[in-house]
Short mmCIF file of C-alpha atoms and ligand atoms in Angstrom, two decimals:
data_model
loop_
_atom_site.label_atom_id
_atom_site.label_comp_id
_atom_site.label_asym_id
_atom_site.label_seq_id
_atom_site.Cartn_x
_atom_site.Cartn_y
_atom_site.Cartn_z
CA UNK A 1 -0.27 -0.15 -0.16
CA UNK A 2 3.04 2.31 0.59
CA UNK A 3 4.53 2.12 -2.51
CA UNK A 4 0.43 2.98 -4.07
CA UNK A 5 0.32 5.81 -1.93
CA UNK A 6 3.75 7.67 -3.16
CA UNK A 7 2.79 6.98 -6.42
CA UNK A 8 -0.41 8.51 -6.13
CA UNK A 9 1.26 11.28 -4.28
CA UNK A 10 3.10 11.77 -7.53
CA UNK A 11 0.54 11.77 -9.61
CA UNK A 12 -1.09 14.71 -7.52
CA UNK A 13 1.63 16.79 -7.58
CA UNK A 14 2.25 16.31 -11.66
CA UNK A 15 -1.77 17.40 -12.22
CA UNK A 16 -2.40 20.42 -14.12
CA UNK A 17 -4.80 22.62 -12.01
CA UNK A 18 -4.10 25.99 -13.91
CA UNK A 19 -7.79 26.76 -14.47
CA UNK A 20 -10.85 26.27 -13.03
CA UNK A 21 -12.21 23.83 -14.77
CA UNK A 22 -9.13 21.57 -14.72
CA UNK A 23 -9.48 22.45 -10.56
CA UNK A 24 -13.04 21.09 -10.47
CA UNK A 25 -12.23 17.78 -12.20
CA UNK A 26 -8.92 17.88 -9.64
CA UNK A 27 -11.16 17.71 -6.70
CA UNK A 28 -13.75 15.00 -7.93
CA UNK A 29 -10.50 12.62 -9.27
CA UNK A 30 -9.05 13.05 -5.10
CA UNK A 31 -11.22 14.61 -2.64
CA UNK A 32 -14.60 13.42 -4.49
CA UNK A 33 -17.70 10.86 -2.90
CA UNK A 34 -16.14 8.47 -5.55
CA UNK A 35 -12.25 9.86 -5.40
CA UNK A 36 -9.22 8.45 -4.91
CA UNK A 37 -8.72 9.27 -1.35
CA UNK A 38 -11.77 7.76 -0.21
CA UNK A 39 -10.77 4.70 -2.25
CA UNK A 40 -8.02 4.68 0.12
CA UNK A 41 -10.25 4.59 3.05
CA UNK A 42 -12.27 1.89 2.16
CA UNK A 43 -9.00 -0.08 1.33
CA UNK A 44 -8.26 0.55 4.98
CA UNK A 45 -10.28 -1.42 6.27
CA UNK A 46 -8.88 -4.71 4.44
CA UNK A 47 -5.31 -3.91 6.00
CA UNK A 48 -4.69 -6.34 8.90
CA UNK A 49 -5.46 -4.39 11.94
CA UNK A 50 -1.36 -3.87 13.70
CA UNK A 51 -0.80 -2.22 10.17
CA UNK A 52 -4.39 0.24 10.75
CA UNK A 53 -2.39 3.23 12.14
CA UNK A 54 0.34 3.42 9.80
CA UNK A 55 -1.97 3.18 6.81
CA UNK A 56 -4.30 5.51 8.19
CA UNK A 57 -1.57 8.60 8.83
CA UNK A 58 -0.49 7.52 4.94
CA UNK A 59 -3.86 7.93 4.06
CA UNK A 60 -4.46 11.29 5.65
CA UNK A 61 -0.94 12.66 4.28
CA UNK A 62 -2.54 11.83 0.83
CA UNK A 63 -5.92 13.91 1.50
CA UNK A 64 -3.85 16.72 3.51
CA UNK A 65 -1.89 17.29 -0.02
CA UNK A 66 -4.45 17.03 -2.21
CA UNK A 67 -6.42 19.46 -0.27
CA UNK A 68 -3.74 21.78 0.35
CA UNK A 69 -3.65 22.09 -3.61
CA UNK A 70 -6.75 21.96 -4.36
CA UNK A 71 -6.98 25.10 -2.15
CA UNK A 72 -4.58 27.42 -2.70
CA UNK A 73 -4.93 27.43 -6.13
CA UNK A 74 -9.15 28.49 -5.12
CA UNK A 75 -7.49 30.96 -3.27
CA UNK A 76 -5.44 31.95 -6.31
CA UNK A 77 -8.39 31.94 -8.47
CA UNK A 78 -10.18 34.34 -6.19
CA UNK A 79 -8.27 36.53 -6.08
CA UNK A 80 -7.47 37.16 -9.53
CA UNK A 81 -5.02 36.86 -12.16
CA UNK A 82 -1.71 35.22 -11.00
CA UNK A 83 2.19 35.96 -12.45
CA UNK A 84 1.18 32.94 -14.80
CA UNK A 85 -0.96 33.93 -18.41
CA UNK A 86 0.12 30.02 -19.93
CA UNK A 87 -3.56 29.58 -19.60
CA UNK A 88 -5.70 33.26 -19.58
CA UNK A 89 -7.68 33.61 -22.93
CA UNK A 90 -6.81 36.79 -24.59
CA UNK A 91 -9.46 36.89 -26.76
CA UNK A 92 -12.27 36.86 -24.00
CA UNK A 93 -14.40 40.39 -24.09
CA UNK A 94 -13.43 42.45 -21.49
CA UNK A 95 -15.88 43.27 -17.82
CA UNK A 96 -17.53 45.65 -18.16
CA UNK A 97 -16.99 49.15 -17.36
CA UNK A 98 -19.47 51.21 -16.18
CA UNK A 99 -19.65 55.18 -16.40
CA UNK A 100 -20.82 57.64 -13.97
CA UNK A 101 -23.39 60.32 -15.32
CA UNK A 102 -23.93 63.74 -14.53
CA UNK A 103 -26.04 64.83 -12.17
CA UNK A 104 -29.26 66.84 -14.66
CA UNK A 105 -28.36 69.62 -12.20
CA UNK A 106 -24.85 70.24 -13.28
CA UNK A 107 -25.65 69.07 -17.09
CA UNK A 108 -28.43 72.14 -16.74
CA UNK A 109 -25.90 74.57 -14.82
CA UNK A 110 -23.20 74.05 -17.07
CA UNK A 111 -25.34 74.44 -20.08
CA UNK A 112 -26.80 78.08 -18.55
CA UNK A 113 -22.86 78.85 -18.16
CA UNK A 114 -22.02 77.88 -21.36
CA UNK A 115 -24.89 79.91 -22.48
CA UNK A 116 -24.10 83.30 -20.63
CA UNK A 117 -20.47 82.77 -20.86
CA UNK A 118 -20.44 83.18 -24.91
CA UNK A 119 -21.92 86.96 -24.88
CA UNK A 120 -19.39 88.05 -22.13
CA UNK A 121 -20.59 86.74 -18.75
CA UNK A 122 -18.00 85.48 -16.29
CA UNK A 123 -18.90 83.41 -13.11
CA UNK A 124 -18.36 84.42 -9.42
CA UNK A 125 -19.07 82.40 -6.46
CA UNK A 126 -19.59 83.60 -2.82
CA UNK A 127 -19.99 82.08 0.31
CA UNK A 128 -22.91 79.76 1.30
CA UNK A 129 -23.01 80.99 4.99
CA UNK A 130 -23.71 84.59 4.47
CA UNK A 131 -24.47 88.07 6.80
CA UNK A 132 -27.57 89.97 7.43
CA UNK A 133 -25.60 92.60 5.14
CA UNK A 134 -25.09 90.96 2.24
CA UNK A 135 -28.60 88.45 2.05
CA UNK A 136 -31.00 91.06 2.82
CA UNK A 137 -30.15 95.00 3.60
CA UNK A 138 -27.81 95.78 0.75
CA UNK A 139 -30.31 94.16 -1.56
CA UNK A 140 -33.02 96.71 -0.38
CA UNK A 141 -35.16 94.29 1.85
CA UNK A 142 -36.87 96.48 4.57
CA UNK A 143 -36.16 95.10 8.28
CA UNK A 144 -39.93 93.81 7.83
CA UNK A 145 -39.74 92.00 4.96
CA UNK A 146 -41.39 88.44 5.31
CA UNK A 147 -38.08 86.56 4.08
CA UNK A 148 -36.40 87.46 7.22
CA UNK A 149 -38.42 85.45 9.36
CA UNK A 150 -37.46 81.90 11.05
CA UNK A 151 -40.28 80.41 8.75
CA UNK A 152 -38.19 81.27 5.91
CA UNK A 153 -35.12 81.39 6.31
CA UNK A 154 -32.38 79.03 7.89
CA UNK A 155 -30.83 81.62 10.42
CA UNK A 156 -26.94 80.12 11.98
CA UNK A 157 -27.16 82.87 14.38
CA UNK A 158 -29.47 85.60 15.14
CA UNK A 159 -29.00 88.77 17.29
CA UNK A 160 -26.08 91.05 16.86
CA UNK A 161 -24.37 89.71 14.33
CA UNK A 162 -26.97 87.83 12.46
CA UNK A 163 -25.97 85.20 9.90
CA UNK A 164 -27.43 82.69 7.41
CA UNK A 165 -27.49 80.03 4.71
CA UNK A 166 -27.37 82.64 2.00
CA UNK A 167 -31.49 82.22 0.60
CA UNK A 168 -30.26 83.90 -2.76
CA UNK A 169 -27.22 83.71 -5.09
CA UNK A 170 -27.89 87.58 -5.11
CA UNK A 171 -25.57 87.82 -2.07
CA UNK A 172 -22.53 87.43 -4.67
CA UNK A 173 -23.90 90.27 -7.03
CA UNK A 174 -23.57 92.06 -3.58
CA UNK A 175 -20.09 91.48 -2.94
CA UNK A 176 -19.09 91.95 -6.53
CA UNK A 177 -20.48 95.25 -6.67
CA UNK A 178 -18.53 96.33 -3.74
CA UNK A 179 -15.25 95.14 -4.87
CA UNK A 180 -15.34 95.40 -8.23
CA UNK A 181 -15.90 98.75 -11.11
CA UNK A 182 -17.95 98.65 -13.48
CA UNK A 183 -18.68 97.91 -16.47
CA UNK A 184 -19.85 94.46 -14.20
CA UNK A 185 -21.15 91.61 -16.48
CA UNK A 186 -21.30 88.38 -14.39
CA UNK A 187 -23.23 85.62 -13.61
CA UNK A 188 -23.08 83.54 -9.90
CA UNK A 189 -24.39 79.89 -9.84
CA UNK A 190 -24.57 78.39 -6.71
CA UNK A 191 -26.70 76.35 -4.21
CA UNK A 192 -29.40 78.20 -1.60
CA UNK A 193 -31.45 77.42 1.11
CA UNK A 194 -35.07 78.04 2.07
CA UNK A 195 -36.79 76.95 5.35
CA UNK A 196 -39.74 74.95 3.27
CA UNK A 197 -41.56 71.80 3.88
CA UNK A 198 -40.25 69.32 1.22
CA UNK A 199 -42.43 68.46 -1.59
CA UNK A 200 -42.87 67.77 -5.34
CA UNK A 201 -43.22 71.47 -5.89
CA UNK A 202 -40.67 72.86 -3.07
CA UNK A 203 -37.52 72.18 -1.52
CA UNK A 204 -35.01 73.28 1.53
CA UNK A 205 -32.39 73.37 -0.54
CA UNK A 206 -31.67 74.39 -4.80
CA UNK A 207 -29.32 75.98 -7.33
CA UNK A 208 -30.00 78.98 -8.82
CA UNK A 209 -27.64 81.06 -11.28
CA UNK A 210 -28.56 84.80 -10.61
CA UNK A 211 -27.00 87.83 -13.55
CA UNK A 212 -25.57 90.75 -13.25
CA UNK A 213 -24.82 93.34 -15.91
CA UNK A 214 -23.99 97.29 -14.41
CA UNK A 215 -22.40 100.09 -17.15
CA UNK A 216 -23.53 102.98 -18.40
CA UNK A 217 -26.78 103.17 -20.52
CA UNK A 218 -27.78 99.64 -19.58
CA UNK A 219 -31.45 99.48 -20.27
CA UNK A 220 -34.40 97.17 -20.15
CA UNK A 221 -34.10 96.54 -24.36
CA UNK A 222 -30.66 94.56 -23.08
CA UNK A 223 -32.42 92.65 -20.34
CA UNK A 224 -35.22 91.80 -22.65
CA UNK A 225 -32.95 90.86 -26.02
CA UNK A 226 -30.13 88.99 -23.36
CA UNK A 227 -33.04 87.13 -22.19
CA UNK A 228 -34.85 86.35 -25.68
CA UNK A 229 -31.15 85.63 -26.40
CA UNK A 230 -31.10 82.81 -23.56
CA UNK A 231 -34.34 81.07 -24.21
CA UNK A 232 -33.31 80.60 -27.57
CA UNK A 233 -30.00 78.96 -26.55
CA UNK A 234 -31.43 77.10 -24.20
CA UNK A 235 -35.02 75.70 -25.75
CA UNK A 236 -34.47 76.11 -29.19
CA UNK A 237 -34.51 78.88 -31.87
CA UNK A 238 -38.83 79.03 -32.20
CA UNK A 239 -38.32 79.37 -28.30
CA UNK A 240 -40.40 83.45 -27.33
CA UNK A 241 -39.95 84.79 -23.93
CA UNK A 242 -43.00 87.36 -22.36
CA UNK A 243 -42.51 89.42 -19.64
CA UNK A 244 -44.67 90.16 -16.60
CA UNK A 245 -44.57 93.03 -14.11
CA UNK A 246 -43.49 91.72 -10.81
CA UNK A 247 -42.31 92.96 -7.58
CA UNK A 248 -38.54 92.27 -5.99
CA UNK A 249 -37.05 94.46 -2.97
CA UNK A 250 -33.88 95.13 -5.55
CA UNK A 251 -35.17 95.62 -9.05
CA UNK A 252 -36.95 98.28 -9.94
CA UNK A 253 -39.22 97.73 -12.41
CA UNK A 254 -39.39 94.01 -11.98
CA UNK A 255 -41.01 91.68 -14.01
CA UNK A 256 -41.46 87.59 -14.48
CA UNK A 257 -40.69 86.33 -17.67
CA UNK A 258 -42.35 83.00 -19.47
CA UNK A 259 -40.72 81.08 -22.36
CA UNK A 260 -43.35 79.57 -25.14
CA UNK A 261 -43.88 75.57 -24.08
CA UNK A 262 -42.16 73.68 -26.32
CA UNK A 263 -43.86 70.95 -25.35
CA UNK A 264 -47.14 72.26 -27.14
CA UNK A 265 -45.77 74.49 -29.30
CA UNK A 266 -47.85 77.44 -27.44
CA UNK A 267 -51.02 75.51 -28.07
CA UNK A 268 -51.69 74.50 -24.75
CA UNK A 269 -51.33 71.50 -23.09
CA UNK A 270 -51.23 70.28 -19.14
CA UNK A 271 -47.72 71.14 -18.65
CA UNK A 272 -48.12 74.93 -19.25
CA UNK A 273 -51.58 74.31 -17.98
CA UNK A 274 -53.00 75.36 -21.32
CA UNK A 275 -51.65 78.77 -21.28
CA UNK A 276 -48.68 78.03 -23.89
CA UNK A 277 -45.89 79.33 -21.46
CA UNK A 278 -43.91 78.48 -18.92
CA UNK A 279 -42.58 80.81 -15.93
CA UNK A 280 -38.59 80.46 -15.87
CA UNK A 281 -37.22 84.03 -13.89
CA UNK A 282 -37.48 87.09 -12.55
CA UNK A 283 -35.28 89.71 -13.48
CA UNK A 284 -35.05 93.65 -13.91
CA UNK A 285 -33.71 97.14 -13.46
CA UNK A 286 -31.17 96.96 -10.61
CA UNK A 287 -32.95 99.80 -8.00
CA UNK A 288 -30.86 102.26 -7.36
CA UNK A 289 -30.83 101.63 -4.11
CA UNK A 290 -28.89 98.79 -4.05
CA UNK A 291 -26.16 100.54 -6.41
CA UNK A 292 -25.80 103.30 -3.85
CA UNK A 293 -25.75 100.64 -1.07
CA UNK A 294 -22.56 98.55 -2.98
CA UNK A 295 -20.94 102.03 -3.93
CA UNK A 296 -21.75 102.45 -7.49
CA UNK A 297 -22.74 105.92 -8.18
CA UNK A 298 -26.45 105.40 -9.56
CA UNK A 299 -26.31 108.38 -11.56
CA UNK A 300 -23.67 107.42 -13.69
CA UNK A 301 -24.65 103.68 -13.84
CA UNK A 302 -27.53 101.58 -14.44
CA UNK A 303 -27.44 97.33 -14.90
CA UNK A 304 -30.28 94.20 -14.78
CA UNK A 305 -30.18 91.61 -12.73
CA UNK A 306 -31.85 88.22 -13.42
CA UNK A 307 -32.38 85.04 -11.33
CA UNK A 308 -33.59 81.97 -12.22
CA UNK A 309 -33.94 78.36 -10.23
CA UNK A 310 -31.53 75.51 -11.90
CA UNK A 311 -34.03 72.79 -11.25
CA UNK A 312 -36.94 74.76 -12.83
CA UNK A 313 -35.07 74.70 -16.22
CA UNK A 314 -34.02 71.12 -15.64
CA UNK A 315 -37.50 70.21 -15.09
CA UNK A 316 -39.20 71.59 -18.32
CA UNK A 317 -36.06 70.94 -20.17
CA UNK A 318 -35.91 66.90 -19.32
CA UNK A 319 -39.83 67.06 -18.33
CA UNK A 320 -39.08 65.88 -14.12
CA UNK A 321 -41.87 66.20 -12.51
CA UNK A 322 -40.85 65.91 -9.15
CA UNK A 323 -37.99 68.12 -7.32
CA UNK A 324 -37.31 65.41 -4.71
CA UNK A 325 -35.66 63.24 -7.81
CA UNK A 326 -32.48 65.42 -7.76
CA UNK A 327 -31.70 64.72 -3.95
CA UNK A 328 -32.66 61.08 -3.48
CA UNK A 329 -29.51 59.26 -5.77
CA UNK A 330 -31.97 56.96 -7.40
CA UNK A 331 -29.63 55.51 -9.48
CA UNK A 332 -32.61 54.55 -12.06
CA UNK A 333 -33.11 58.27 -12.30
CA UNK A 334 -29.95 59.74 -12.66
CA UNK A 335 -28.40 56.97 -14.88
CA UNK A 336 -31.28 58.36 -17.31
CA UNK A 337 -28.95 61.31 -18.08
CA UNK A 338 -26.25 59.32 -19.57
CA UNK A 339 -26.58 61.17 -22.59
CA UNK A 340 -26.31 64.18 -21.47
CA UNK A 341 -23.12 66.02 -22.00
ZN1 ZN B 1 -48.09 73.50 -23.55
#
């Protein structure tokens, strides 16, 4: 029996186990329920009692050898390819590599920036935690304005030095006006915060792009032309805009701007509520009080400002009807924007 076992050991050591199929055959041949090791244990019954102990030990050593080879190789396969590529199939298709996608808000934000940079607007950024002066006072918000209420704004600090999460990116424009001499032509994209109950139509944070243009002789006609250009670039050449009088503390006169509904070609559908138009932004001529508060002579300079919600533009462009989808990180939603640049 000893001779038989030595031969078996040599055979085991010379087996080719260089791929998973060969390793599995190896396991069946030696360690399986009908394998060679099991066979040896069966034969043990026929060995005389006084030799059983020694023979048992020999058979154990065969089992251990086969198990060691099997386990080592199995582990090597689990850890990935070894240095030995001799049995590697080079024609095998590569593993799928999944590219990520840009978030729809980033896609549209970038598009808005591209459109305005083509007509000379620079990009400005500012802090998300803002003091009262930059968020409210410099922008002509009276002390009793409802936006200053705890119900509407997240205050970080109340009292002498009030600090809040900015409610709009107009605060960036104040900082620009304080630090730069006209002509100023800039947009400020960024995240803003409002104390709102979260629903399909409202969220406690969203993204804005606000624009500011200040120079000598800037008129309402310049504002209208700039926004018409934007609408055509964003929604297509057939896009039209209409302006409705409105009120904002920091602009005078002020208007809200609607763009023609591209879904129904202004014929009326449930998205535009059968009006043929969709609201996209607010705008106006910068209030002289705001210019003066920021150290700009309102008798020499005039300017316009506008602000839009990136979520709103994205909603219109991609027909997203629930604001919450943007921050849920659901891949089924995000992967739909694969083709967007
Ligand atoms: Zn419509």
